[in-house]
PDB file of N, CA, C and O and ligand atoms in Angstrom:
ATOM      1  N   MET A 294      18.610   0.999  19.565  1.00 69.00           N
ATOM      2  CA  MET A 294      18.562   0.278  18.519  1.00 69.00           C
ATOM      3  C   MET A 294      17.167  -0.057  17.795  1.00 69.00           C
ATOM      4  O   MET A 294      16.735  -0.788  18.841  1.00 69.00           O
ATOM      5  N   LYS A 295      16.074   1.081  16.952  1.00 79.00           N
ATOM      6  CA  LYS A 295      14.984   0.432  16.867  1.00 79.00           C
ATOM      7  C   LYS A 295      14.724  -0.701  16.091  1.00 79.00           C
ATOM      8  O   LYS A 295      15.442  -0.767  14.927  1.00 79.00           O
ATOM      9  N   THR A 296      13.792  -1.882  16.335  1.00 86.00           N
ATOM     10  CA  THR A 296      13.746  -2.751  15.490  1.00 86.00           C
ATOM     11  C   THR A 296      12.192  -2.710  15.000  1.00 86.00           C
ATOM     12  O   THR A 296      11.194  -1.958  15.765  1.00 86.00           O
ATOM     13  N   TYR A 297      12.030  -3.563  13.955  1.00 94.00           N
ATOM     14  CA  TYR A 297      10.795  -3.221  13.327  1.00 94.00           C
ATOM     15  C   TYR A 297      10.047  -4.986  12.990  1.00 94.00           C
ATOM     16  O   TYR A 297      10.906  -5.482  12.750  1.00 94.00           O
ATOM     17  N   ASN A 298       9.068  -5.071  12.852  1.00 96.00           N
ATOM     18  CA  ASN A 298       8.475  -6.227  12.770  1.00 96.00           C
ATOM     19  C   ASN A 298       7.235  -6.188  11.903  1.00 96.00           C
ATOM     20  O   ASN A 298       6.721  -5.610  11.834  1.00 96.00           O
ATOM     21  N   CYS A 299       7.476  -7.434  10.889  1.00 97.00           N
ATOM     22  CA  CYS A 299       6.356  -7.509   9.937  1.00 97.00           C
ATOM     23  C   CYS A 299       4.923  -7.932  10.731  1.00 97.00           C
ATOM     24  O   CYS A 299       5.073  -8.791  11.797  1.00 97.00           O
ATOM     25  N   SER A 300       3.946  -6.996  10.198  1.00 95.00           N
ATOM     26  CA  SER A 300       2.664  -6.988  11.194  1.00 95.00           C
ATOM     27  C   SER A 300       1.797  -8.355  10.576  1.00 95.00           C
ATOM     28  O   SER A 300       1.452  -9.021  11.559  1.00 95.00           O
ATOM     29  N   THR A 301       2.739  -9.100   9.450  1.00 95.00           N
ATOM     30  CA  THR A 301       1.909 -10.372   8.725  1.00 95.00           C
ATOM     31  C   THR A 301       2.766 -11.865   9.214  1.00 95.00           C
ATOM     32  O   THR A 301       2.086 -12.467  10.071  1.00 95.00           O
ATOM     33  N   CYS A 302       4.291 -11.790   9.383  1.00 96.00           N
ATOM     34  CA  CYS A 302       4.388 -13.038   9.911  1.00 96.00           C
ATOM     35  C   CYS A 302       5.670 -12.552  10.581  1.00 96.00           C
ATOM     36  O   CYS A 302       6.355 -13.685  11.101  1.00 96.00           O
ATOM     37  N   GLU A 303       5.826 -11.278  11.149  1.00 96.00           N
ATOM     38  CA  GLU A 303       6.031 -11.154  12.523  1.00 96.00           C
ATOM     39  C   GLU A 303       7.923 -11.256  12.478  1.00 96.00           C
ATOM     40  O   GLU A 303       8.378 -11.048  13.516  1.00 96.00           O
ATOM     41  N   ARG A 304       8.121 -11.444  11.258  1.00 95.00           N
ATOM     42  CA  ARG A 304       9.813 -11.414  10.803  1.00 95.00           C
ATOM     43  C   ARG A 304      10.384 -10.157  11.381  1.00 95.00           C
ATOM     44  O   ARG A 304       9.792  -8.871  10.797  1.00 95.00           O
ATOM     45  N   GLU A 305      11.583 -10.140  11.754  1.00 96.00           N
ATOM     46  CA  GLU A 305      12.438  -8.893  12.444  1.00 96.00           C
ATOM     47  C   GLU A 305      12.970  -8.216  10.614  1.00 96.00           C
ATOM     48  O   GLU A 305      13.127  -8.971  10.227  1.00 96.00           O
ATOM     49  N   LEU A 306      12.718  -6.907  10.828  1.00 95.00           N
ATOM     50  CA  LEU A 306      12.895  -6.369   9.399  1.00 95.00           C
ATOM     51  C   LEU A 306      13.796  -5.489   9.813  1.00 95.00           C
ATOM     52  O   LEU A 306      14.097  -4.604  11.069  1.00 95.00           O
ATOM     53  N   GLU A 307      14.878  -4.991   8.942  1.00 93.00           N
ATOM     54  CA  GLU A 307      15.856  -3.804   8.885  1.00 93.00           C
ATOM     55  C   GLU A 307      15.234  -2.860   8.268  1.00 93.00           C
ATOM     56  O   GLU A 307      14.013  -2.715   7.679  1.00 93.00           O
ATOM     57  N   GLU A 308      15.995  -1.720   8.433  1.00 92.00           N
ATOM     58  CA  GLU A 308      15.203  -0.328   8.086  1.00 92.00           C
ATOM     59  C   GLU A 308      14.539  -0.457   6.706  1.00 92.00           C
ATOM     60  O   GLU A 308      13.698  -0.586   6.139  1.00 92.00           O
ATOM     61  N   ARG A 309      15.635  -0.667   5.848  1.00 93.00           N
ATOM     62  CA  ARG A 309      15.665  -1.060   4.240  1.00 93.00           C
ATOM     63  C   ARG A 309      14.559  -2.150   3.878  1.00 93.00           C
ATOM     64  O   ARG A 309      14.185  -1.702   2.343  1.00 93.00           O
ATOM     65  N   GLU A 310      14.403  -2.893   4.565  1.00 94.00           N
ATOM     66  CA  GLU A 310      13.289  -3.789   4.136  1.00 94.00           C
ATOM     67  C   GLU A 310      12.069  -3.728   4.448  1.00 94.00           C
ATOM     68  O   GLU A 310      10.961  -4.536   3.781  1.00 94.00           O
ATOM     69  N   ILE A 311      11.744  -2.806   4.776  1.00 95.00           N
ATOM     70  CA  ILE A 311      10.140  -2.299   5.440  1.00 95.00           C
ATOM     71  C   ILE A 311       9.514  -1.738   4.158  1.00 95.00           C
ATOM     72  O   ILE A 311       9.919  -1.283   3.466  1.00 95.00           O
ATOM     73  N   ARG A 312       8.366  -1.970   4.436  1.00 96.00           N
ATOM     74  CA  ARG A 312       7.326  -1.786   3.190  1.00 96.00           C
ATOM     75  C   ARG A 312       5.990  -1.138   4.052  1.00 96.00           C
ATOM     76  O   ARG A 312       5.909  -1.944   4.923  1.00 96.00           O
ATOM     77  N   TYR A 313       5.686  -0.255   3.768  1.00 95.00           N
ATOM     78  CA  TYR A 313       4.034   0.187   4.328  1.00 95.00           C
ATOM     79  C   TYR A 313       2.639   0.482   3.357  1.00 95.00           C
ATOM     80  O   TYR A 313       2.964   0.354   2.213  1.00 95.00           O
ATOM     81  N   CYS A 314       2.052  -0.624   4.034  1.00 94.00           N
ATOM     82  CA  CYS A 314       0.484  -0.521   3.556  1.00 94.00           C
ATOM     83  C   CYS A 314       0.233   0.493   3.109  1.00 94.00           C
ATOM     84  O   CYS A 314       0.176   1.626   3.894  1.00 94.00           O
ATOM     85  N   SER A 315      -0.384   1.266   1.993  1.00 90.00           N
ATOM     86  CA  SER A 315      -0.786   2.597   1.289  1.00 90.00           C
ATOM     87  C   SER A 315      -2.213   2.925   1.989  1.00 90.00           C
ATOM     88  O   SER A 315      -2.217   4.067   2.099  1.00 90.00           O
ATOM     89  N   ILE A 316      -2.785   1.903   2.493  1.00 89.00           N
ATOM     90  CA  ILE A 316      -4.080   2.285   3.147  1.00 89.00           C
ATOM     91  C   ILE A 316      -4.009   1.951   4.521  1.00 89.00           C
ATOM     92  O   ILE A 316      -4.608   3.187   4.984  1.00 89.00           O
ATOM     93  N   CYS A 317      -3.315   1.278   5.504  1.00 93.00           N
ATOM     94  CA  CYS A 317      -3.320   1.459   6.976  1.00 93.00           C
ATOM     95  C   CYS A 317      -1.923   1.613   7.519  1.00 93.00           C
ATOM     96  O   CYS A 317      -2.286   1.964   8.693  1.00 93.00           O
ATOM     97  N   LYS A 318      -0.911   1.693   6.452  1.00 94.00           N
ATOM     98  CA  LYS A 318      -0.130   2.272   7.235  1.00 94.00           C
ATOM     99  C   LYS A 318       0.634   1.412   8.109  1.00 94.00           C
ATOM    100  O   LYS A 318       1.887   1.368   8.770  1.00 94.00           O
ATOM    101  N   THR A 319       0.737   0.110   8.287  1.00 95.00           N
ATOM    102  CA  THR A 319       0.987  -0.946   8.836  1.00 95.00           C
ATOM    103  C   THR A 319       2.386  -1.697   7.635  1.00 95.00           C
ATOM    104  O   THR A 319       2.343  -1.239   6.771  1.00 95.00           O
ATOM    105  N   ILE A 320       3.106  -1.930   8.933  1.00 96.00           N
ATOM    106  CA  ILE A 320       4.602  -2.425   8.127  1.00 96.00           C
ATOM    107  C   ILE A 320       4.540  -3.909   7.733  1.00 96.00           C
ATOM    108  O   ILE A 320       4.049  -4.887   8.255  1.00 96.00           O
ATOM    109  N   LEU A 321       5.337  -4.031   6.870  1.00 96.00           N
ATOM    110  CA  LEU A 321       5.302  -5.198   6.215  1.00 96.00           C
ATOM    111  C   LEU A 321       6.519  -5.406   5.759  1.00 96.00           C
ATOM    112  O   LEU A 321       7.335  -4.572   5.215  1.00 96.00           O
ATOM    113  N   CYS A 322       6.710  -7.132   5.148  1.00 96.00           N
ATOM    114  CA  CYS A 322       8.042  -7.468   4.546  1.00 96.00           C
ATOM    115  C   CYS A 322       7.970  -7.451   3.556  1.00 96.00           C
ATOM    116  O   CYS A 322       6.668  -7.416   2.988  1.00 96.00           O
ATOM    117  N   ILE A 323       8.755  -7.811   2.433  1.00 94.00           N
ATOM    118  CA  ILE A 323       8.821  -7.629   1.484  1.00 94.00           C
ATOM    119  C   ILE A 323       8.217  -9.183   0.571  1.00 94.00           C
ATOM    120  O   ILE A 323       7.558  -9.126  -0.643  1.00 94.00           O
ATOM    121  N   ASP A 324       8.168  -9.945   1.411  1.00 95.00           N
ATOM    122  CA  ASP A 324       7.185 -11.402   1.279  1.00 95.00           C
ATOM    123  C   ASP A 324       5.839 -11.136   1.508  1.00 95.00           C
ATOM    124  O   ASP A 324       5.030 -11.749   0.547  1.00 95.00           O
ATOM    125  N   CYS A 325       5.343 -10.170   2.257  1.00 96.00           N
ATOM    126  CA  CYS A 325       4.003 -10.074   2.884  1.00 96.00           C
ATOM    127  C   CYS A 325       3.398  -9.515   2.044  1.00 96.00           C
ATOM    128  O   CYS A 325       2.358  -9.034   1.898  1.00 96.00           O
ATOM    129  N   VAL A 326       4.157  -8.321   1.039  1.00 95.00           N
ATOM    130  CA  VAL A 326       3.596  -7.170   0.794  1.00 95.00           C
ATOM    131  C   VAL A 326       2.939  -7.285  -0.571  1.00 95.00           C
ATOM    132  O   VAL A 326       3.311  -8.280  -1.168  1.00 95.00           O
ATOM    133  N   ARG A 327       1.853  -6.869  -1.068  1.00 93.00           N
ATOM    134  CA  ARG A 327       0.945  -7.021  -1.921  1.00 93.00           C
ATOM    135  C   ARG A 327       0.631  -5.894  -2.787  1.00 93.00           C
ATOM    136  O   ARG A 327       0.450  -5.162  -2.208  1.00 93.00           O
ATOM    137  N   TYR A 328       0.671  -6.428  -3.992  1.00 91.00           N
ATOM    138  CA  TYR A 328       1.003  -4.872  -5.317  1.00 91.00           C
ATOM    139  C   TYR A 328      -0.553  -5.170  -5.782  1.00 91.00           C
ATOM    140  O   TYR A 328      -1.013  -5.713  -6.237  1.00 91.00           O
ATOM    141  N   VAL A 329      -1.411  -3.618  -5.618  1.00 86.00           N
ATOM    142  CA  VAL A 329      -2.749  -3.834  -6.463  1.00 86.00           C
ATOM    143  C   VAL A 329      -2.572  -2.329  -7.634  1.00 86.00           C
ATOM    144  O   VAL A 329      -1.821  -1.493  -7.334  1.00 86.00           O
ATOM    145  N   GLY A 330      -3.043  -3.455  -8.912  1.00 84.00           N
ATOM    146  CA  GLY A 330      -3.127  -2.152  -9.655  1.00 84.00           C
ATOM    147  C   GLY A 330      -4.267  -1.135  -9.693  1.00 84.00           C
ATOM    148  O   GLY A 330      -5.278  -1.725  -9.427  1.00 84.00           O
ATOM    149  N   ILE A 331      -3.972   0.195  -9.645  1.00 81.00           N
ATOM    150  CA  ILE A 331      -5.064   1.105  -9.315  1.00 81.00           C
ATOM    151  C   ILE A 331      -5.078   2.160 -10.687  1.00 81.00           C
ATOM    152  O   ILE A 331      -4.268   1.961 -11.217  1.00 81.00           O
ATOM    153  N   ARG A 332      -6.503   2.347 -10.893  1.00 80.00           N
ATOM    154  CA  ARG A 332      -6.371   3.710 -11.877  1.00 80.00           C
ATOM    155  C   ARG A 332      -6.399   4.818 -11.018  1.00 80.00           C
ATOM    156  O   ARG A 332      -6.843   5.552  -9.899  1.00 80.00           O
ATOM    157  N   ARG A 333      -5.253   5.843 -11.322  1.00 81.00           N
ATOM    158  CA  ARG A 333      -5.314   7.267 -11.055  1.00 81.00           C
ATOM    159  C   ARG A 333      -5.630   8.116 -11.572  1.00 81.00           C
ATOM    160  O   ARG A 333      -5.647   8.164 -12.876  1.00 81.00           O
ATOM    161  N   LYS A 334      -6.370   9.325 -11.277  1.00 80.00           N
ATOM    162  CA  LYS A 334      -6.682  10.324 -11.823  1.00 80.00           C
ATOM    163  C   LYS A 334      -6.256  11.724 -11.638  1.00 80.00           C
ATOM    164  O   LYS A 334      -6.043  12.111 -10.235  1.00 80.00           O
ATOM    165  N   THR A 335      -5.747  12.194 -12.349  1.00 83.00           N
ATOM    166  CA  THR A 335      -5.490  13.649 -11.941  1.00 83.00           C
ATOM    167  C   THR A 335      -5.940  14.957 -13.095  1.00 83.00           C
ATOM    168  O   THR A 335      -6.960  14.106 -13.619  1.00 83.00           O
ATOM    169  N   ILE A 336      -6.279  15.880 -12.815  1.00 87.00           N
ATOM    170  CA  ILE A 336      -7.023  16.904 -13.828  1.00 87.00           C
ATOM    171  C   ILE A 336      -6.411  16.771 -15.107  1.00 87.00           C
ATOM    172  O   ILE A 336      -6.862  17.380 -15.804  1.00 87.00           O
ATOM    173  N   TYR A 337      -5.444  16.285 -15.141  1.00 88.00           N
ATOM    174  CA  TYR A 337      -4.743  16.389 -16.452  1.00 88.00           C
ATOM    175  C   TYR A 337      -5.205  14.709 -17.626  1.00 88.00           C
ATOM    176  O   TYR A 337      -5.187  14.621 -18.589  1.00 88.00           O
ATOM    177  N   ARG A 338      -4.891  13.634 -16.402  1.00 89.00           N
ATOM    178  CA  ARG A 338      -5.056  12.478 -17.319  1.00 89.00           C
ATOM    179  C   ARG A 338      -5.163  11.511 -16.415  1.00 89.00           C
ATOM    180  O   ARG A 338      -5.288  11.569 -15.030  1.00 89.00           O
ATOM    181  N   GLU A 339      -5.969   9.925 -16.619  1.00 89.00           N
ATOM    182  CA  GLU A 339      -6.191   9.044 -16.018  1.00 89.00           C
ATOM    183  C   GLU A 339      -4.707   8.128 -16.265  1.00 89.00           C
ATOM    184  O   GLU A 339      -4.021   7.665 -17.413  1.00 89.00           O
ATOM    185  N   TYR A 340      -4.227   7.403 -15.044  1.00 87.00           N
ATOM    186  CA  TYR A 340      -3.265   6.467 -15.747  1.00 87.00           C
ATOM    187  C   TYR A 340      -3.379   5.403 -14.463  1.00 87.00           C
ATOM    188  O   TYR A 340      -3.987   5.496 -13.150  1.00 87.00           O
ATOM    189  N   GLU A 341      -2.670   4.267 -15.132  1.00 86.00           N
ATOM    190  CA  GLU A 341      -2.663   2.839 -14.278  1.00 86.00           C
ATOM    191  C   GLU A 341      -1.295   3.441 -13.133  1.00 86.00           C
ATOM    192  O   GLU A 341      -0.293   3.237 -13.407  1.00 86.00           O
ATOM    193  N   ASP A 342      -1.831   2.282 -11.731  1.00 86.00           N
ATOM    194  CA  ASP A 342      -0.427   2.378 -11.035  1.00 86.00           C
ATOM    195  C   ASP A 342      -0.322   1.598 -10.018  1.00 86.00           C
ATOM    196  O   ASP A 342      -1.728   1.181 -10.011  1.00 86.00           O
ATOM    197  N   THR A 343       0.904   1.118  -9.058  1.00 88.00           N
ATOM    198  CA  THR A 343       0.161   0.066  -7.987  1.00 88.00           C
ATOM    199  C   THR A 343       1.139   0.721  -7.016  1.00 88.00           C
ATOM    200  O   THR A 343       1.679   1.414  -7.147  1.00 88.00           O
ATOM    201  N   ILE A 344       0.306  -0.023  -5.937  1.00 89.00           N
ATOM    202  CA  ILE A 344       0.455   0.631  -4.648  1.00 89.00           C
ATOM    203  C   ILE A 344       0.991  -0.790  -3.791  1.00 89.00           C
ATOM    204  O   ILE A 344      -0.097  -1.359  -3.980  1.00 89.00           O
ATOM    205  N   PRO A 345       1.431  -0.757  -2.728  1.00 93.00           N
ATOM    206  CA  PRO A 345       1.167  -1.321  -1.864  1.00 93.00           C
ATOM    207  C   PRO A 345       0.683  -1.586  -0.761  1.00 93.00           C
ATOM    208  O   PRO A 345       0.348  -0.647  -0.262  1.00 93.00           O
ATOM    209  N   VAL A 346      -0.044  -2.691  -1.103  1.00 93.00           N
ATOM    210  CA  VAL A 346      -1.088  -3.138   0.677  1.00 93.00           C
ATOM    211  C   VAL A 346      -0.685  -4.363   1.399  1.00 93.00           C
ATOM    212  O   VAL A 346      -0.272  -5.140   0.987  1.00 93.00           O
ATOM    213  N   CYS A 347      -1.327  -4.515   2.614  1.00 94.00           N
ATOM    214  CA  CYS A 347      -1.413  -5.587   3.245  1.00 94.00           C
ATOM    215  C   CYS A 347      -2.588  -6.504   2.818  1.00 94.00           C
ATOM    216  O   CYS A 347      -3.289  -6.486   2.168  1.00 94.00           O
ATOM    217  N   ASN A 348      -2.237  -7.727   3.726  1.00 91.00           N
ATOM    218  CA  ASN A 348      -3.076  -8.803   3.277  1.00 91.00           C
ATOM    219  C   ASN A 348      -4.817  -8.373   3.975  1.00 91.00           C
ATOM    220  O   ASN A 348      -5.519  -8.785   3.268  1.00 91.00           O
ATOM    221  N   ASN A 349      -4.527  -7.325   4.557  1.00 90.00           N
ATOM    222  CA  ASN A 349      -6.169  -6.779   5.250  1.00 90.00           C
ATOM    223  C   ASN A 349      -6.619  -6.421   4.387  1.00 90.00           C
ATOM    224  O   ASN A 349      -7.816  -6.221   4.214  1.00 90.00           O
ATOM    225  N   CYS A 350      -6.030  -5.338   3.556  1.00 88.00           N
ATOM    226  CA  CYS A 350      -6.566  -4.254   2.717  1.00 88.00           C
ATOM    227  C   CYS A 350      -6.552  -4.848   1.819  1.00 88.00           C
ATOM    228  O   CYS A 350      -7.537  -3.882   0.415  1.00 88.00           O
ATOM    229  N   PHE A 351      -6.148  -5.416   0.920  1.00 87.00           N
ATOM    230  CA  PHE A 351      -6.090  -6.235  -0.330  1.00 87.00           C
ATOM    231  C   PHE A 351      -7.513  -6.407  -0.839  1.00 87.00           C
ATOM    232  O   PHE A 351      -7.557  -6.083  -1.827  1.00 87.00           O
ATOM    233  N   PRO A 352      -8.312  -7.388  -0.138  1.00 81.00           N
ATOM    234  CA  PRO A 352      -9.563  -7.290  -0.536  1.00 81.00           C
ATOM    235  C   PRO A 352     -10.983  -6.134  -0.499  1.00 81.00           C
ATOM    236  O   PRO A 352     -11.495  -6.007  -1.622  1.00 81.00           O
ATOM    237  N   LYS A 353      -9.825  -5.132   0.204  1.00 76.00           N
ATOM    238  CA  LYS A 353     -10.910  -3.806   0.252  1.00 76.00           C
ATOM    239  C   LYS A 353     -10.614  -3.102  -1.223  1.00 76.00           C
ATOM    240  O   LYS A 353     -12.038  -2.512  -1.398  1.00 76.00           O
ATOM    241  N   ILE A 354     -10.110  -2.865  -1.466  1.00 70.00           N
ATOM    242  CA  ILE A 354      -8.991  -1.867  -2.466  1.00 70.00           C
ATOM    243  C   ILE A 354      -9.571  -2.398  -3.760  1.00 70.00           C
ATOM    244  O   ILE A 354     -10.071  -1.964  -4.726  1.00 70.00           O
ATOM    245  N   ARG A 355      -9.792  -3.914  -3.956  1.00 65.00           N
ATOM    246  CA  ARG A 355     -10.514  -4.579  -5.183  1.00 65.00           C
ATOM    247  C   ARG A 355     -12.060  -4.316  -5.214  1.00 65.00           C
ATOM    248  O   ARG A 355     -12.614  -4.416  -6.102  1.00 65.00           O
ATOM    249  N   VAL A 356     -12.750  -3.803  -4.431  1.00 62.00           N
ATOM    250  CA  VAL A 356     -14.178  -3.497  -4.677  1.00 62.00           C
ATOM    251  C   VAL A 356     -14.357  -2.256  -5.113  1.00 62.00           C
ATOM    252  O   VAL A 356     -13.958  -1.331  -4.626  1.00 62.00           O
ATOM    253  N   ARG A 357     -15.046  -2.539  -6.276  1.00 60.00           N
ATOM    254  CA  ARG A 357     -15.266  -1.351  -6.965  1.00 60.00           C
ATOM    255  C   ARG A 357     -16.256  -0.254  -6.216  1.00 60.00           C
ATOM    256  O   ARG A 357     -16.710  -0.559  -5.853  1.00 60.00           O
ATOM    257  N   GLY A 358     -16.078   1.005  -6.572  1.00 60.00           N
ATOM    258  CA  GLY A 358     -16.734   1.769  -6.199  1.00 60.00           C
ATOM    259  C   GLY A 358     -16.026   2.688  -4.645  1.00 60.00           C
ATOM    260  O   GLY A 358     -15.843   3.711  -4.307  1.00 60.00           O
ATOM    261  N   LYS A 359     -15.527   1.932  -3.863  1.00 63.00           N
ATOM    262  CA  LYS A 359     -14.362   2.093  -2.428  1.00 63.00           C
ATOM    263  C   LYS A 359     -13.390   2.603  -3.133  1.00 63.00           C
ATOM    264  O   LYS A 359     -13.050   3.254  -2.410  1.00 63.00           O
ATOM    265  N   LEU A 360     -13.255   1.984  -4.121  1.00 65.00           N
ATOM    266  CA  LEU A 360     -11.741   2.287  -4.427  1.00 65.00           C
ATOM    267  C   LEU A 360     -11.478   3.697  -4.586  1.00 65.00           C
ATOM    268  O   LEU A 360     -10.304   4.248  -4.264  1.00 65.00           O
ATOM    269  N   ALA A 361     -12.201   4.671  -5.091  1.00 63.00           N
ATOM    270  CA  ALA A 361     -12.114   5.954  -5.404  1.00 63.00           C
ATOM    271  C   ALA A 361     -11.985   6.488  -4.204  1.00 63.00           C
ATOM    272  O   ALA A 361     -11.233   7.850  -3.674  1.00 63.00           O
ATOM    273  N   LYS A 362     -12.973   6.312  -3.144  1.00 68.00           N
ATOM    274  CA  LYS A 362     -12.687   7.048  -1.883  1.00 68.00           C
ATOM    275  C   LYS A 362     -11.747   6.557  -0.877  1.00 68.00           C
ATOM    276  O   LYS A 362     -11.180   7.764  -0.243  1.00 68.00           O
ATOM    277  N   ILE A 363     -11.147   5.768  -1.241  1.00 68.00           N
ATOM    278  CA  ILE A 363      -9.866   4.960  -0.446  1.00 68.00           C
ATOM    279  C   ILE A 363      -9.020   5.752  -0.791  1.00 68.00           C
ATOM    280  O   ILE A 363      -7.976   6.433  -0.319  1.00 68.00           O
ATOM    281  N   LEU A 364      -8.496   5.953  -2.401  1.00 69.00           N
ATOM    282  CA  LEU A 364      -7.408   6.937  -2.811  1.00 69.00           C
ATOM    283  C   LEU A 364      -7.608   8.330  -2.689  1.00 69.00           C
ATOM    284  O   LEU A 364      -6.737   8.688  -2.199  1.00 69.00           O
ATOM    285  N   ASP A 365      -9.271   8.820  -2.298  1.00 70.00           N
ATOM    286  CA  ASP A 365      -8.981   9.948  -2.079  1.00 70.00           C
ATOM    287  C   ASP A 365      -8.663  10.033  -0.712  1.00 70.00           C
ATOM    288  O   ASP A 365      -7.484  11.341  -0.412  1.00 70.00           O
ATOM    289  N   GLU A 366      -8.540   9.420   0.172  1.00 70.00           N
ATOM    290  CA  GLU A 366      -8.031   9.100   1.348  1.00 70.00           C
ATOM    291  C   GLU A 366      -6.675   9.174   1.545  1.00 70.00           C
ATOM    292  O   GLU A 366      -5.899   9.874   2.484  1.00 70.00           O
ATOM    293  N   VAL A 367      -6.078   8.320   1.105  1.00 69.00           N
ATOM    294  CA  VAL A 367      -4.453   7.938   0.637  1.00 69.00           C
ATOM    295  C   VAL A 367      -3.444   8.988  -0.079  1.00 69.00           C
ATOM    296  O   VAL A 367      -2.873   9.315   0.557  1.00 69.00           O
ATOM    297  N   PHE A 368      -4.600   9.513  -0.788  1.00 67.00           N
ATOM    298  CA  PHE A 368      -3.560  10.510  -2.143  1.00 67.00           C
ATOM    299  C   PHE A 368      -4.131  11.813  -1.967  1.00 67.00           C
ATOM    300  O   PHE A 368      -3.538  12.873  -2.305  1.00 67.00           O
ATOM    301  N   GLY A 369      -4.912  12.060  -1.024  1.00 63.00           N
ATOM    302  CA  GLY A 369      -5.490  13.448  -0.690  1.00 63.00           C
ATOM    303  C   GLY A 369      -4.507  14.065  -0.661  1.00 63.00           C
ATOM    304  O   GLY A 369      -5.078  15.540  -0.946  1.00 63.00           O
ATOM    305  N   ASN A 370      -3.443  14.004   0.006  1.00 54.00           N
ATOM    306  CA  ASN A 370      -2.353  15.428   0.183  1.00 54.00           C
ATOM    307  C   ASN A 370      -1.462  15.572  -0.445  1.00 54.00           C
ATOM    308  O   ASN A 370      -0.397  16.268  -1.299  1.00 54.00           O
ATOM    309  N   ILE A 371      -1.426  14.457  -1.459  1.00 49.00           N
ATOM    310  CA  ILE A 371      -0.587  14.672  -2.861  1.00 49.00           C
ATOM    311  C   ILE A 371      -0.773  15.465  -3.474  1.00 49.00           C
ATOM    312  O   ILE A 371      -1.704  15.658  -4.187  1.00 49.00           O
TER     313      ILE A 371
HETATM  314 ZN1   ZN B 649       6.088 -10.521   6.630  1.00 93.86          ZN
HETATM  315 ZN1   ZN B 650      -3.632  -2.024   5.197  1.00 93.86          ZN
END
């Protein structure tokens, strides 16, 4: 059986407990995941959304200006 560990606290996780960082796709547990409010833009409208991120990416995504670029990378395929 495959096991997973949180990349922050290294706790062993069951599959249903796993959360992924939206930026670097690292594995997180529900205690270590952080949610960031972002502004998403489509051709029709702009709206607020929240995405899960890890501790490492949390400071990055809060930097204005970088946000748009990161979102393009993350959501480019949707
Ligand atoms: Zn954790
Ligand atoms: Zn991350």
